[in-house]
PDB file of C-alpha atoms in Angstrom:
ATOM      1  CA  MET A   1       2.716  -0.988  -4.239  1.00 67.00           C
ATOM      2  CA  LYS A   2       6.305  -1.701  -3.776  1.00 77.00           C
ATOM      3  CA  ILE A   3       8.303  -3.182  -0.883  1.00 83.00           C
ATOM      4  CA  GLY A   4      11.696  -2.309   0.417  1.00 87.00           C
ATOM      5  CA  ALA A   5      13.786  -2.852   3.322  1.00 91.00           C
ATOM      6  CA  MET A   6      15.852  -1.059   5.840  1.00 92.00           C
ATOM      7  CA  VAL A   7      19.489  -1.846   4.605  1.00 93.00           C
ATOM      8  CA  GLU A   8      20.870  -2.008   7.771  1.00 92.00           C
ATOM      9  CA  SER A   9      18.565  -4.784   8.776  1.00 90.00           C
ATOM     10  CA  PHE A  10      20.889  -7.082   6.722  1.00 92.00           C
ATOM     11  CA  ARG A  11      23.906  -6.008   8.766  1.00 93.00           C
ATOM     12  CA  LEU A  12      26.250  -6.534   5.760  1.00 94.00           C
ATOM     13  CA  GLY A  13      27.188  -2.958   5.345  1.00 94.00           C
ATOM     14  CA  PHE A  14      25.752  -0.803   2.632  1.00 96.00           C
ATOM     15  CA  ARG A  15      27.204  -2.216  -0.574  1.00 96.00           C
ATOM     16  CA  ALA A  16      26.464  -5.932   0.337  1.00 97.00           C
ATOM     17  CA  GLY A  17      23.243  -4.855   2.034  1.00 95.00           C
ATOM     18  CA  VAL A  18      22.061  -3.292  -1.246  1.00 96.00           C
ATOM     19  CA  GLU A  19      23.049  -6.539  -3.226  1.00 97.00           C
ATOM     20  CA  LYS A  20      21.319  -8.694  -0.705  1.00 95.00           C
ATOM     21  CA  ALA A  21      18.006  -6.775  -1.203  1.00 94.00           C
ATOM     22  CA  ALA A  22      18.288  -7.073  -5.044  1.00 95.00           C
ATOM     23  CA  GLU A  23      18.942 -10.691  -4.524  1.00 95.00           C
ATOM     24  CA  LEU A  24      15.679 -11.086  -2.463  1.00 92.00           C
ATOM     25  CA  GLY A  25      13.661  -9.199  -5.164  1.00 92.00           C
ATOM     26  CA  ILE A  26      13.062  -6.184  -2.989  1.00 89.00           C
ATOM     27  CA  GLU A  27      12.552  -3.077  -5.185  1.00 90.00           C
ATOM     28  CA  GLY A  28      13.936  -0.345  -2.757  1.00 92.00           C
ATOM     29  CA  ILE A  29      16.130   0.673   0.461  1.00 94.00           C
ATOM     30  CA  GLN A  30      15.913   2.945   3.271  1.00 95.00           C
ATOM     31  CA  ALA A  31      19.193   3.835   4.918  1.00 96.00           C
ATOM     32  CA  TYR A  32      20.006   5.814   8.017  1.00 96.00           C
ATOM     33  CA  ALA A  33      21.774   9.067   7.186  1.00 97.00           C
ATOM     34  CA  THR A  34      22.415  10.478  10.764  1.00 96.00           C
ATOM     35  CA  TYR A  35      25.593   8.526  11.356  1.00 94.00           C
ATOM     36  CA  GLY A  36      28.205   6.584   9.364  1.00 93.00           C
ATOM     37  CA  GLU A  37      29.255   6.547   5.821  1.00 93.00           C
ATOM     38  CA  LEU A  38      25.618   7.992   4.621  1.00 96.00           C
ATOM     39  CA  ALA A  39      25.835  11.103   7.113  1.00 97.00           C
ATOM     40  CA  PRO A  40      25.893  14.280   5.179  1.00 97.00           C
ATOM     41  CA  GLU A  41      29.238  15.425   6.585  1.00 97.00           C
ATOM     42  CA  ASN A  42      30.723  12.264   5.179  1.00 97.00           C
ATOM     43  CA  MET A  43      28.942  12.505   1.474  1.00 97.00           C
ATOM     44  CA  THR A  44      31.285  14.200  -1.031  1.00 97.00           C
ATOM     45  CA  GLU A  45      29.800  14.615  -4.586  1.00 97.00           C
ATOM     46  CA  GLU A  46      32.180  11.774  -5.380  1.00 98.00           C
ATOM     47  CA  LYS A  47      30.482   9.571  -2.784  1.00 98.00           C
ATOM     48  CA  ILE A  48      26.960  10.613  -3.540  1.00 98.00           C
ATOM     49  CA  ARG A  49      27.509   9.404  -7.273  1.00 98.00           C
ATOM     50  CA  GLU A  50      29.302   6.284  -6.082  1.00 98.00           C
ATOM     51  CA  THR A  51      26.184   5.576  -3.616  1.00 98.00           C
ATOM     52  CA  LEU A  52      23.559   6.147  -6.035  1.00 97.00           C
ATOM     53  CA  ASP A  53      25.239   4.012  -8.672  1.00 98.00           C
ATOM     54  CA  ILE A  54      25.435   1.064  -6.149  1.00 97.00           C
ATOM     55  CA  VAL A  55      21.655   1.389  -5.797  1.00 97.00           C
ATOM     56  CA  LYS A  56      20.654   2.010  -9.397  1.00 97.00           C
ATOM     57  CA  SER A  57      23.064  -0.778 -10.788  1.00 97.00           C
ATOM     58  CA  ASN A  58      21.202  -3.473  -8.683  1.00 97.00           C
ATOM     59  CA  GLY A  59      18.003  -2.134  -9.949  1.00 96.00           C
ATOM     60  CA  LEU A  60      16.761  -0.293  -6.743  1.00 95.00           C
ATOM     61  CA  CYS A  61      15.915   3.089  -5.545  1.00 95.00           C
ATOM     62  CA  PHE A  62      15.898   4.852  -2.276  1.00 95.00           C
ATOM     63  CA  SER A  63      12.342   4.868  -0.843  1.00 93.00           C
ATOM     64  CA  ALA A  64      13.537   7.124   1.855  1.00 95.00           C
ATOM     65  CA  LEU A  65      16.444   8.150   4.143  1.00 96.00           C
ATOM     66  CA  CYS A  66      16.055   8.007   7.852  1.00 96.00           C
ATOM     67  CA  GLY A  67      16.872  11.191   9.451  1.00 96.00           C
ATOM     68  CA  ASP A  68      16.073  10.661  13.121  1.00 95.00           C
ATOM     69  CA  PHE A  69      18.742  11.970  15.324  1.00 94.00           C
ATOM     70  CA  GLY A  70      17.251  10.607  18.550  1.00 92.00           C
ATOM     71  CA  HIS A  71      16.205  13.984  20.018  1.00 88.00           C
ATOM     72  CA  GLY A  72      12.773  15.077  18.708  1.00 94.00           C
ATOM     73  CA  PHE A  73      11.861  18.645  18.745  1.00 97.00           C
ATOM     74  CA  MET A  74      10.686  19.523  22.031  1.00 96.00           C
ATOM     75  CA  ASN A  75      13.867  21.474  23.283  1.00 97.00           C
ATOM     76  CA  PRO A  76      14.190  24.937  21.742  1.00 96.00           C
ATOM     77  CA  ASP A  77      17.989  24.884  22.080  1.00 96.00           C
ATOM     78  CA  ASP A  78      18.469  21.697  20.715  1.00 96.00           C
ATOM     79  CA  ASN A  79      16.083  22.451  17.772  1.00 97.00           C
ATOM     80  CA  LYS A  80      18.512  25.104  16.555  1.00 95.00           C
ATOM     81  CA  ILE A  81      21.029  22.350  16.076  1.00 97.00           C
ATOM     82  CA  TYR A  82      18.647  19.292  14.808  1.00 97.00           C
ATOM     83  CA  VAL A  83      16.474  21.381  12.511  1.00 97.00           C
ATOM     84  CA  GLU A  84      19.434  22.337  10.454  1.00 98.00           C
ATOM     85  CA  LYS A  85      20.775  18.875  10.489  1.00 97.00           C
ATOM     86  CA  SER A  86      17.537  17.650   9.172  1.00 97.00           C
ATOM     87  CA  LYS A  87      17.642  19.973   6.176  1.00 98.00           C
ATOM     88  CA  ARG A  88      20.887  18.571   5.532  1.00 98.00           C
ATOM     89  CA  VAL A  89      19.659  15.115   5.353  1.00 98.00           C
ATOM     90  CA  LEU A  90      16.773  16.132   2.971  1.00 98.00           C
ATOM     91  CA  ASP A  91      19.156  17.976   0.852  1.00 98.00           C
ATOM     92  CA  LEU A  92      21.252  14.795   0.633  1.00 98.00           C
ATOM     93  CA  ALA A  93      18.000  12.749  -0.063  1.00 97.00           C
ATOM     94  CA  LYS A  94      17.490  14.897  -3.060  1.00 97.00           C
ATOM     95  CA  LYS A  95      20.855  14.184  -4.369  1.00 97.00           C
ATOM     96  CA  LEU A  96      20.031  10.436  -3.935  1.00 97.00           C
ATOM     97  CA  GLU A  97      16.903  10.737  -5.977  1.00 96.00           C
ATOM     98  CA  CYS A  98      14.611  10.576  -3.271  1.00 95.00           C
ATOM     99  CA  ASN A  99      12.224  12.935  -1.766  1.00 94.00           C
ATOM    100  CA  VAL A 100      11.487  11.372   1.669  1.00 95.00           C
ATOM    101  CA  VAL A 101      13.230  11.710   4.959  1.00 97.00           C
ATOM    102  CA  THR A 102      11.552   9.892   7.934  1.00 96.00           C
ATOM    103  CA  THR A 103      12.008  10.957  11.437  1.00 96.00           C
ATOM    104  CA  HIS A 104      10.587  11.151  14.946  1.00 96.00           C
ATOM    105  CA  ILE A 105       9.530  14.555  16.235  1.00 97.00           C
ATOM    106  CA  GLY A 106       8.895  13.410  19.805  1.00 96.00           C
ATOM    107  CA  THR A 107       5.460  12.998  21.516  1.00 96.00           C
ATOM    108  CA  VAL A 108       2.922  15.567  20.631  1.00 97.00           C
ATOM    109  CA  PRO A 109       0.977  16.961  23.907  1.00 97.00           C
ATOM    110  CA  ALA A 110      -2.553  16.204  24.094  1.00 96.00           C
ATOM    111  CA  GLU A 111      -3.244  19.854  25.125  1.00 96.00           C
ATOM    112  CA  GLU A 112      -1.900  23.170  23.711  1.00 96.00           C
ATOM    113  CA  ASN A 113       0.931  24.058  25.811  1.00 97.00           C
ATOM    114  CA  GLU A 114       4.515  25.398  25.577  1.00 97.00           C
ATOM    115  CA  THR A 115       6.181  22.088  24.350  1.00 97.00           C
ATOM    116  CA  ARG A 116       3.705  21.910  21.718  1.00 97.00           C
ATOM    117  CA  GLU A 117       4.091  25.218  20.510  1.00 98.00           C
ATOM    118  CA  ILE A 118       8.180  24.479  20.458  1.00 98.00           C
ATOM    119  CA  MET A 119       7.474  21.571  18.320  1.00 97.00           C
ATOM    120  CA  ARG A 120       5.000  23.176  16.052  1.00 98.00           C
ATOM    121  CA  LYS A 121       7.590  26.037  15.314  1.00 98.00           C
ATOM    122  CA  ALA A 122      10.383  23.631  14.587  1.00 98.00           C
ATOM    123  CA  CYS A 123       8.077  21.536  12.486  1.00 98.00           C
ATOM    124  CA  ARG A 124       6.827  24.421  10.501  1.00 98.00           C
ATOM    125  CA  GLU A 125      10.289  25.230   9.587  1.00 98.00           C
ATOM    126  CA  LEU A 126      10.803  21.757   8.219  1.00 98.00           C
ATOM    127  CA  ALA A 127       7.716  21.637   6.484  1.00 97.00           C
ATOM    128  CA  GLU A 128       8.224  25.099   4.655  1.00 97.00           C
ATOM    129  CA  TYR A 129      11.861  23.928   3.789  1.00 97.00           C
ATOM    130  CA  ALA A 130      10.631  20.656   2.517  1.00 97.00           C
ATOM    131  CA  ASP A 131       7.994  22.492   0.432  1.00 96.00           C
ATOM    132  CA  SER A 132      10.365  24.613  -1.053  1.00 96.00           C
ATOM    133  CA  VAL A 133      12.569  21.736  -2.381  1.00 95.00           C
ATOM    134  CA  GLU A 134       9.391  19.592  -3.291  1.00 94.00           C
ATOM    135  CA  ALA A 135      10.073  17.031  -0.735  1.00 96.00           C
ATOM    136  CA  ALA A 136       8.901  15.731   2.663  1.00 96.00           C
ATOM    137  CA  PHE A 137       9.942  14.840   6.062  1.00 97.00           C
ATOM    138  CA  ALA A 138       7.806  11.923   7.326  1.00 97.00           C
ATOM    139  CA  VAL A 139       6.882  11.564  10.926  1.00 96.00           C
ATOM    140  CA  GLU A 140       6.728   8.017  12.334  1.00 95.00           C
ATOM    141  CA  THR A 141       3.614   7.072  13.948  1.00 94.00           C
ATOM    142  CA  GLY A 142       3.360   5.539  17.303  1.00 93.00           C
ATOM    143  CA  PRO A 143       4.047   8.126  20.151  1.00 94.00           C
ATOM    144  CA  GLU A 144       0.587   9.381  20.055  1.00 95.00           C
ATOM    145  CA  PRO A 145      -2.970   8.320  18.639  1.00 95.00           C
ATOM    146  CA  GLY A 146      -3.399   9.056  14.892  1.00 95.00           C
ATOM    147  CA  LYS A 147      -6.170  11.666  15.455  1.00 96.00           C
ATOM    148  CA  LEU A 148      -3.594  13.900  17.763  1.00 97.00           C
ATOM    149  CA  LEU A 149      -0.946  13.664  15.200  1.00 97.00           C
ATOM    150  CA  GLY A 150      -3.343  14.418  12.453  1.00 96.00           C
ATOM    151  CA  GLU A 151      -4.551  17.620  14.310  1.00 97.00           C
ATOM    152  CA  PHE A 152      -0.808  18.655  14.992  1.00 97.00           C
ATOM    153  CA  LEU A 153       0.013  18.446  11.206  1.00 97.00           C
ATOM    154  CA  ASP A 154      -3.340  20.230  10.205  1.00 96.00           C
ATOM    155  CA  SER A 155      -1.977  23.168  12.278  1.00 97.00           C
ATOM    156  CA  LEU A 156       1.160  23.591  10.535  1.00 96.00           C
ATOM    157  CA  GLY A 157       0.109  25.666   7.539  1.00 94.00           C
ATOM    158  CA  ALA A 158       2.576  23.763   5.445  1.00 94.00           C
ATOM    159  CA  GLY A 159       2.698  20.521   3.666  1.00 94.00           C
ATOM    160  CA  GLY A 160       6.269  19.455   4.003  1.00 96.00           C
ATOM    161  CA  VAL A 161       5.951  17.478   7.168  1.00 97.00           C
ATOM    162  CA  ARG A 162       3.977  14.214   6.576  1.00 96.00           C
ATOM    163  CA  VAL A 163       3.643  10.638   7.777  1.00 95.00           C
ATOM    164  CA  ASN A 164       5.645   7.576   7.705  1.00 94.00           C
ATOM    165  CA  PHE A 165       2.839   5.024   8.710  1.00 91.00           C
ATOM    166  CA  ASP A 166       4.026   2.375  11.026  1.00 90.00           C
ATOM    167  CA  PRO A 167       0.772   0.388  12.407  1.00 88.00           C
ATOM    168  CA  ALA A 168       2.706  -1.808  14.654  1.00 86.00           C
ATOM    169  CA  ASN A 169       3.918   1.110  16.727  1.00 90.00           C
ATOM    170  CA  LEU A 170       0.346   2.453  16.829  1.00 90.00           C
ATOM    171  CA  VAL A 171      -0.631  -0.870  18.229  1.00 86.00           C
ATOM    172  CA  MET A 172       2.319  -1.259  20.436  1.00 87.00           C
ATOM    173  CA  CYS A 173       2.557   2.087  22.026  1.00 90.00           C
ATOM    174  CA  VAL A 174      -0.810   3.843  22.110  1.00 91.00           C
ATOM    175  CA  ASP A 175      -3.263   1.061  21.422  1.00 87.00           C
ATOM    176  CA  ASP A 176      -4.797   2.871  18.260  1.00 88.00           C
ATOM    177  CA  ARG A 177      -5.925   0.802  15.358  1.00 87.00           C
ATOM    178  CA  PRO A 178      -4.474   1.571  12.095  1.00 85.00           C
ATOM    179  CA  GLU A 179      -7.673   1.910  10.128  1.00 86.00           C
ATOM    180  CA  ASN A 180      -8.774   4.375  12.721  1.00 89.00           C
ATOM    181  CA  ALA A 181      -5.661   6.405  12.667  1.00 91.00           C
ATOM    182  CA  LEU A 182      -5.593   6.504   8.648  1.00 90.00           C
ATOM    183  CA  LYS A 183      -8.772   8.555   9.136  1.00 90.00           C
ATOM    184  CA  TYR A 184      -6.820  11.293  10.305  1.00 93.00           C
ATOM    185  CA  LEU A 185      -3.494  10.563   8.679  1.00 93.00           C
ATOM    186  CA  GLY A 186      -4.354   9.103   5.276  1.00 90.00           C
ATOM    187  CA  LYS A 187      -3.864  12.209   3.587  1.00 92.00           C
ATOM    188  CA  TYR A 188      -0.289  12.790   5.015  1.00 94.00           C
ATOM    189  CA  VAL A 189       1.156   9.210   4.337  1.00 91.00           C
ATOM    190  CA  VAL A 190       4.096   9.042   1.867  1.00 91.00           C
ATOM    191  CA  HIS A 191       5.841   6.048   3.347  1.00 91.00           C
ATOM    192  CA  THR A 192       5.073   3.077   5.363  1.00 88.00           C
ATOM    193  CA  HIS A 193       6.644   0.693   7.782  1.00 86.00           C
ATOM    194  CA  ALA A 194       5.577  -2.839   8.267  1.00 79.00           C
ATOM    195  CA  LYS A 195       6.501  -5.166  11.319  1.00 77.00           C
ATOM    196  CA  ASP A 196       4.821  -7.378  13.759  1.00 71.00           C
ATOM    197  CA  GLY A 197       3.887  -6.115  17.234  1.00 73.00           C
ATOM    198  CA  ILE A 198       1.554  -6.429  20.415  1.00 73.00           C
ATOM    199  CA  MET A 199       0.767  -4.227  23.351  1.00 75.00           C
ATOM    200  CA  LEU A 200       2.535  -6.149  26.135  1.00 72.00           C
ATOM    201  CA  LYS A 201       0.430  -4.381  28.947  1.00 72.00           C
ATOM    202  CA  LYS A 202      -2.720  -5.465  27.479  1.00 66.00           C
ATOM    203  CA  LYS A 203      -4.259  -9.139  28.404  1.00 57.00           C
ATOM    204  CA  ILE A 204      -3.880 -11.293  25.124  1.00 58.00           C
ATOM    205  CA  ASP A 205      -6.193 -14.377  24.645  1.00 58.00           C
ATOM    206  CA  GLU A 206      -3.648 -15.985  21.991  1.00 57.00           C
ATOM    207  CA  ALA A 207      -0.084 -17.310  22.367  1.00 55.00           C
ATOM    208  CA  LEU A 208       1.773 -15.082  19.775  1.00 54.00           C
ATOM    209  CA  GLU A 209       5.433 -15.633  18.514  1.00 55.00           C
ATOM    210  CA  ILE A 210       6.553 -12.473  16.812  1.00 48.00           C
ATOM    211  CA  GLY A 211       7.521 -12.897  13.307  1.00 50.00           C
ATOM    212  CA  ALA A 212       5.921 -16.499  13.219  1.00 51.00           C
ATOM    213  CA  GLU A 213       3.159 -14.990  11.269  1.00 50.00           C
ATOM    214  CA  ALA A 214       2.531 -11.913   9.366  1.00 51.00           C
ATOM    215  CA  LYS A 215      -0.443 -10.527  11.247  1.00 55.00           C
ATOM    216  CA  GLU A 216      -2.983  -8.311   9.452  1.00 60.00           C
ATOM    217  CA  HIS A 217      -0.270  -7.071   7.094  1.00 59.00           C
ATOM    218  CA  GLN A 218      -2.278  -8.191   4.019  1.00 62.00           C
ATOM    219  CA  ALA A 219      -5.248  -6.317   5.178  1.00 64.00           C
ATOM    220  CA  LEU A 220      -3.223  -3.174   5.397  1.00 62.00           C
ATOM    221  CA  LEU A 221      -1.589  -3.727   1.916  1.00 60.00           C
ATOM    222  CA  GLU A 222      -5.091  -3.983   0.629  1.00 62.00           C
ATOM    223  CA  MET A 223      -5.554  -0.584   1.501  1.00 60.00           C
ATOM    224  CA  GLY A 224      -3.336   0.058  -1.307  1.00 49.00           C
ATOM    225  CA  HIS A 225      -3.356   3.334  -3.186  1.00 44.00           C
ATOM    226  CA  LYS A 226      -5.785   4.782  -0.893  1.00 46.00           C
ATOM    227  CA  TYR A 227      -3.164   5.537   1.724  1.00 44.00           C
ATOM    228  CA  LEU A 228       0.319   4.008   1.150  1.00 42.00           C
ATOM    229  CA  SER A 229       2.750   5.675  -0.737  1.00 37.00           C
ATOM    230  CA  THR A 230       5.541   7.068  -2.398  1.00 33.00           C
ATOM    231  CA  CYS A 231       8.787   6.096  -4.219  1.00 32.00           C
ATOM    232  CA  THR A 232      10.395   9.386  -5.460  1.00 30.00           C
ATOM    233  CA  SER A 233       8.052  12.511  -5.054  1.00 32.00           C
ATOM    234  CA  PRO A 234       5.072  13.347  -2.836  1.00 35.00           C
ATOM    235  CA  PRO A 235       2.584  15.537  -4.724  1.00 35.00           C
ATOM    236  CA  TRP A 236       2.417  19.182  -4.886  1.00 35.00           C
ATOM    237  CA  PRO A 237       0.432  21.157  -3.801  1.00 38.00           C
ATOM    238  CA  PRO A 238       0.011  19.657  -0.239  1.00 40.00           C
ATOM    239  CA  PRO A 239      -2.513  16.926   0.278  1.00 43.00           C
ATOM    240  CA  ASP A 240      -6.130  17.069   0.747  1.00 45.00           C
ATOM    241  CA  SER A 241      -8.655  14.442   2.380  1.00 32.00           C
ATOM    242  CA  THR A 242      -9.645  13.226  -0.802  1.00 32.00           C
ATOM    243  CA  ALA A 243      -9.050   9.252  -0.978  1.00 31.00           C
ATOM    244  CA  SER A 244      -8.567   7.196  -4.164  1.00 29.00           C
ATOM    245  CA  SER A 245      -9.501   3.431  -4.425  1.00 25.00           C
ATOM    246  CA  PRO A 246      -7.642   0.821  -2.570  1.00 24.00           C
ATOM    247  CA  SER A 247      -5.095  -1.465  -4.553  1.00 25.00           C
ATOM    248  CA  SER A 248      -4.728  -5.344  -3.843  1.00 23.00           C
ATOM    249  CA  ALA A 249      -0.987  -5.445  -3.663  1.00 25.00           C
ATOM    250  CA  ARG A 250       0.313  -8.793  -2.379  1.00 23.00           C
ATOM    251  CA  SER A 251       3.703  -9.893  -1.110  1.00 27.00           C
ATOM    252  CA  ALA A 252       5.129 -13.215   0.157  1.00 27.00           C
ATOM    253  CA  ILE A 253       8.237 -11.573   1.937  1.00 26.00           C
ATOM    254  CA  PRO A 254       8.280 -12.187   5.625  1.00 30.00           C
ATOM    255  CA  PRO A 255       8.396  -8.825   7.094  1.00 31.00           C
ATOM    256  CA  LYS A 256      10.762  -7.703   9.958  1.00 37.00           C
ATOM    257  CA  ARG A 257      10.951  -4.172   9.149  1.00 44.00           C
ATOM    258  CA  ILE A 258      10.048  -3.283   5.485  1.00 46.00           C
ATOM    259  CA  SER A 259       9.072  -0.193   3.815  1.00 51.00           C
ATOM    260  CA  LEU A 260       5.991   0.226   1.412  1.00 53.00           C
ATOM    261  CA  TRP A 261       5.434   2.835  -1.234  1.00 48.00           C
ATOM    262  CA  GLN A 262       3.618   3.519  -4.249  1.00 44.00           C
ATOM    263  CA  SER A 263       5.562   3.425  -7.548  1.00 39.00           C
ATOM    264  CA  ASP A 264       5.722   6.501  -9.885  1.00 39.00           C
ATOM    265  CA  SER A 265       3.289   4.737 -12.725  1.00 33.00           C
ATOM    266  CA  SER A 266       0.873   3.800 -10.021  1.00 32.00           C
ATOM    267  CA  ARG A 267       0.929   7.381  -8.420  1.00 29.00           C
ATOM    268  CA  LYS A 268       0.444   9.054 -11.893  1.00 29.00           C
ATOM    269  CA  SER A 269      -2.612   6.568 -12.772  1.00 26.00           C
ATOM    270  CA  SER A 270      -4.433   7.219  -9.314  1.00 25.00           C
ATOM    271  CA  ARG A 271      -3.838  10.833  -9.867  1.00 23.00           C
ATOM    272  CA  SER A 272      -5.871  10.836 -13.147  1.00 23.00           C
ATOM    273  CA  SER A 273      -8.923   9.741 -11.087  1.00 22.00           C
ATOM    274  CA  THR A 274      -8.371  12.177  -8.130  1.00 22.00           C
ATOM    275  CA  SER A 275      -6.567  15.583  -7.927  1.00 23.00           C
ATOM    276  CA  PRO A 276      -4.514  16.125  -6.036  1.00 26.00           C
ATOM    277  CA  ASP A 277      -3.345  12.636  -5.421  1.00 31.00           C
ATOM    278  CA  PRO A 278      -4.062  11.694  -1.553  1.00 27.00           C
ATOM    279  CA  ARG A 279      -1.489  10.819   1.028  1.00 32.00           C
TER     280      ARG A 279
END
């Protein structure tokens, strides 16, 4: 298990943010690629080489790029634009030696309807494209319960749309317990976010100061290899529901928003006992 950070969280710019991550002993970074200097339209081949050198010379890697354009995939006219934009972010990720692009797809309707089918068509196209380049789009959890998202992903018929597991989002937005959501999403998880959060509309019996204590992060980390993954390459063929044994990875870094992923060496060792390697 490794820990990374959103480079924008440091508010220092890309180069200084990477250097700060290295200074803190963090092993990888995630960065936005939908705007600014890392947007695909701004990344020449020379800029790509320079960016990768900044990261690698500091002993880091990209755990993922963020490809969330803030629109979801519920509007067929918008989908014509944002599906292609998402593919370009994935192309950039590959050039940066990273195989995961995190995104939001919108809220999956609970019942089969026109909107759900529109989302399925867009996500299937993204999944097939990601499969073709041995990479993954990772849907961030939270807008709907894990069971519903898992059933939606099962219906795509391709493995290239997976999950960026954010347990705090599940708790804050839909009151879904992470351990319950993982029953349906564990096989799809390729990246994880960790932060503190509570559901404000529920009655709380204890006083909480967000950030004062890393509540339940250790329990999530201890799920380890069973669910939380990956630094460079998701497994092919697409995942099944088999689970490997959990690890006991530990971290003393106070999380604000952090990325968790499994190292190549750990992924290969777990694959030896389970085939294919689960997500």
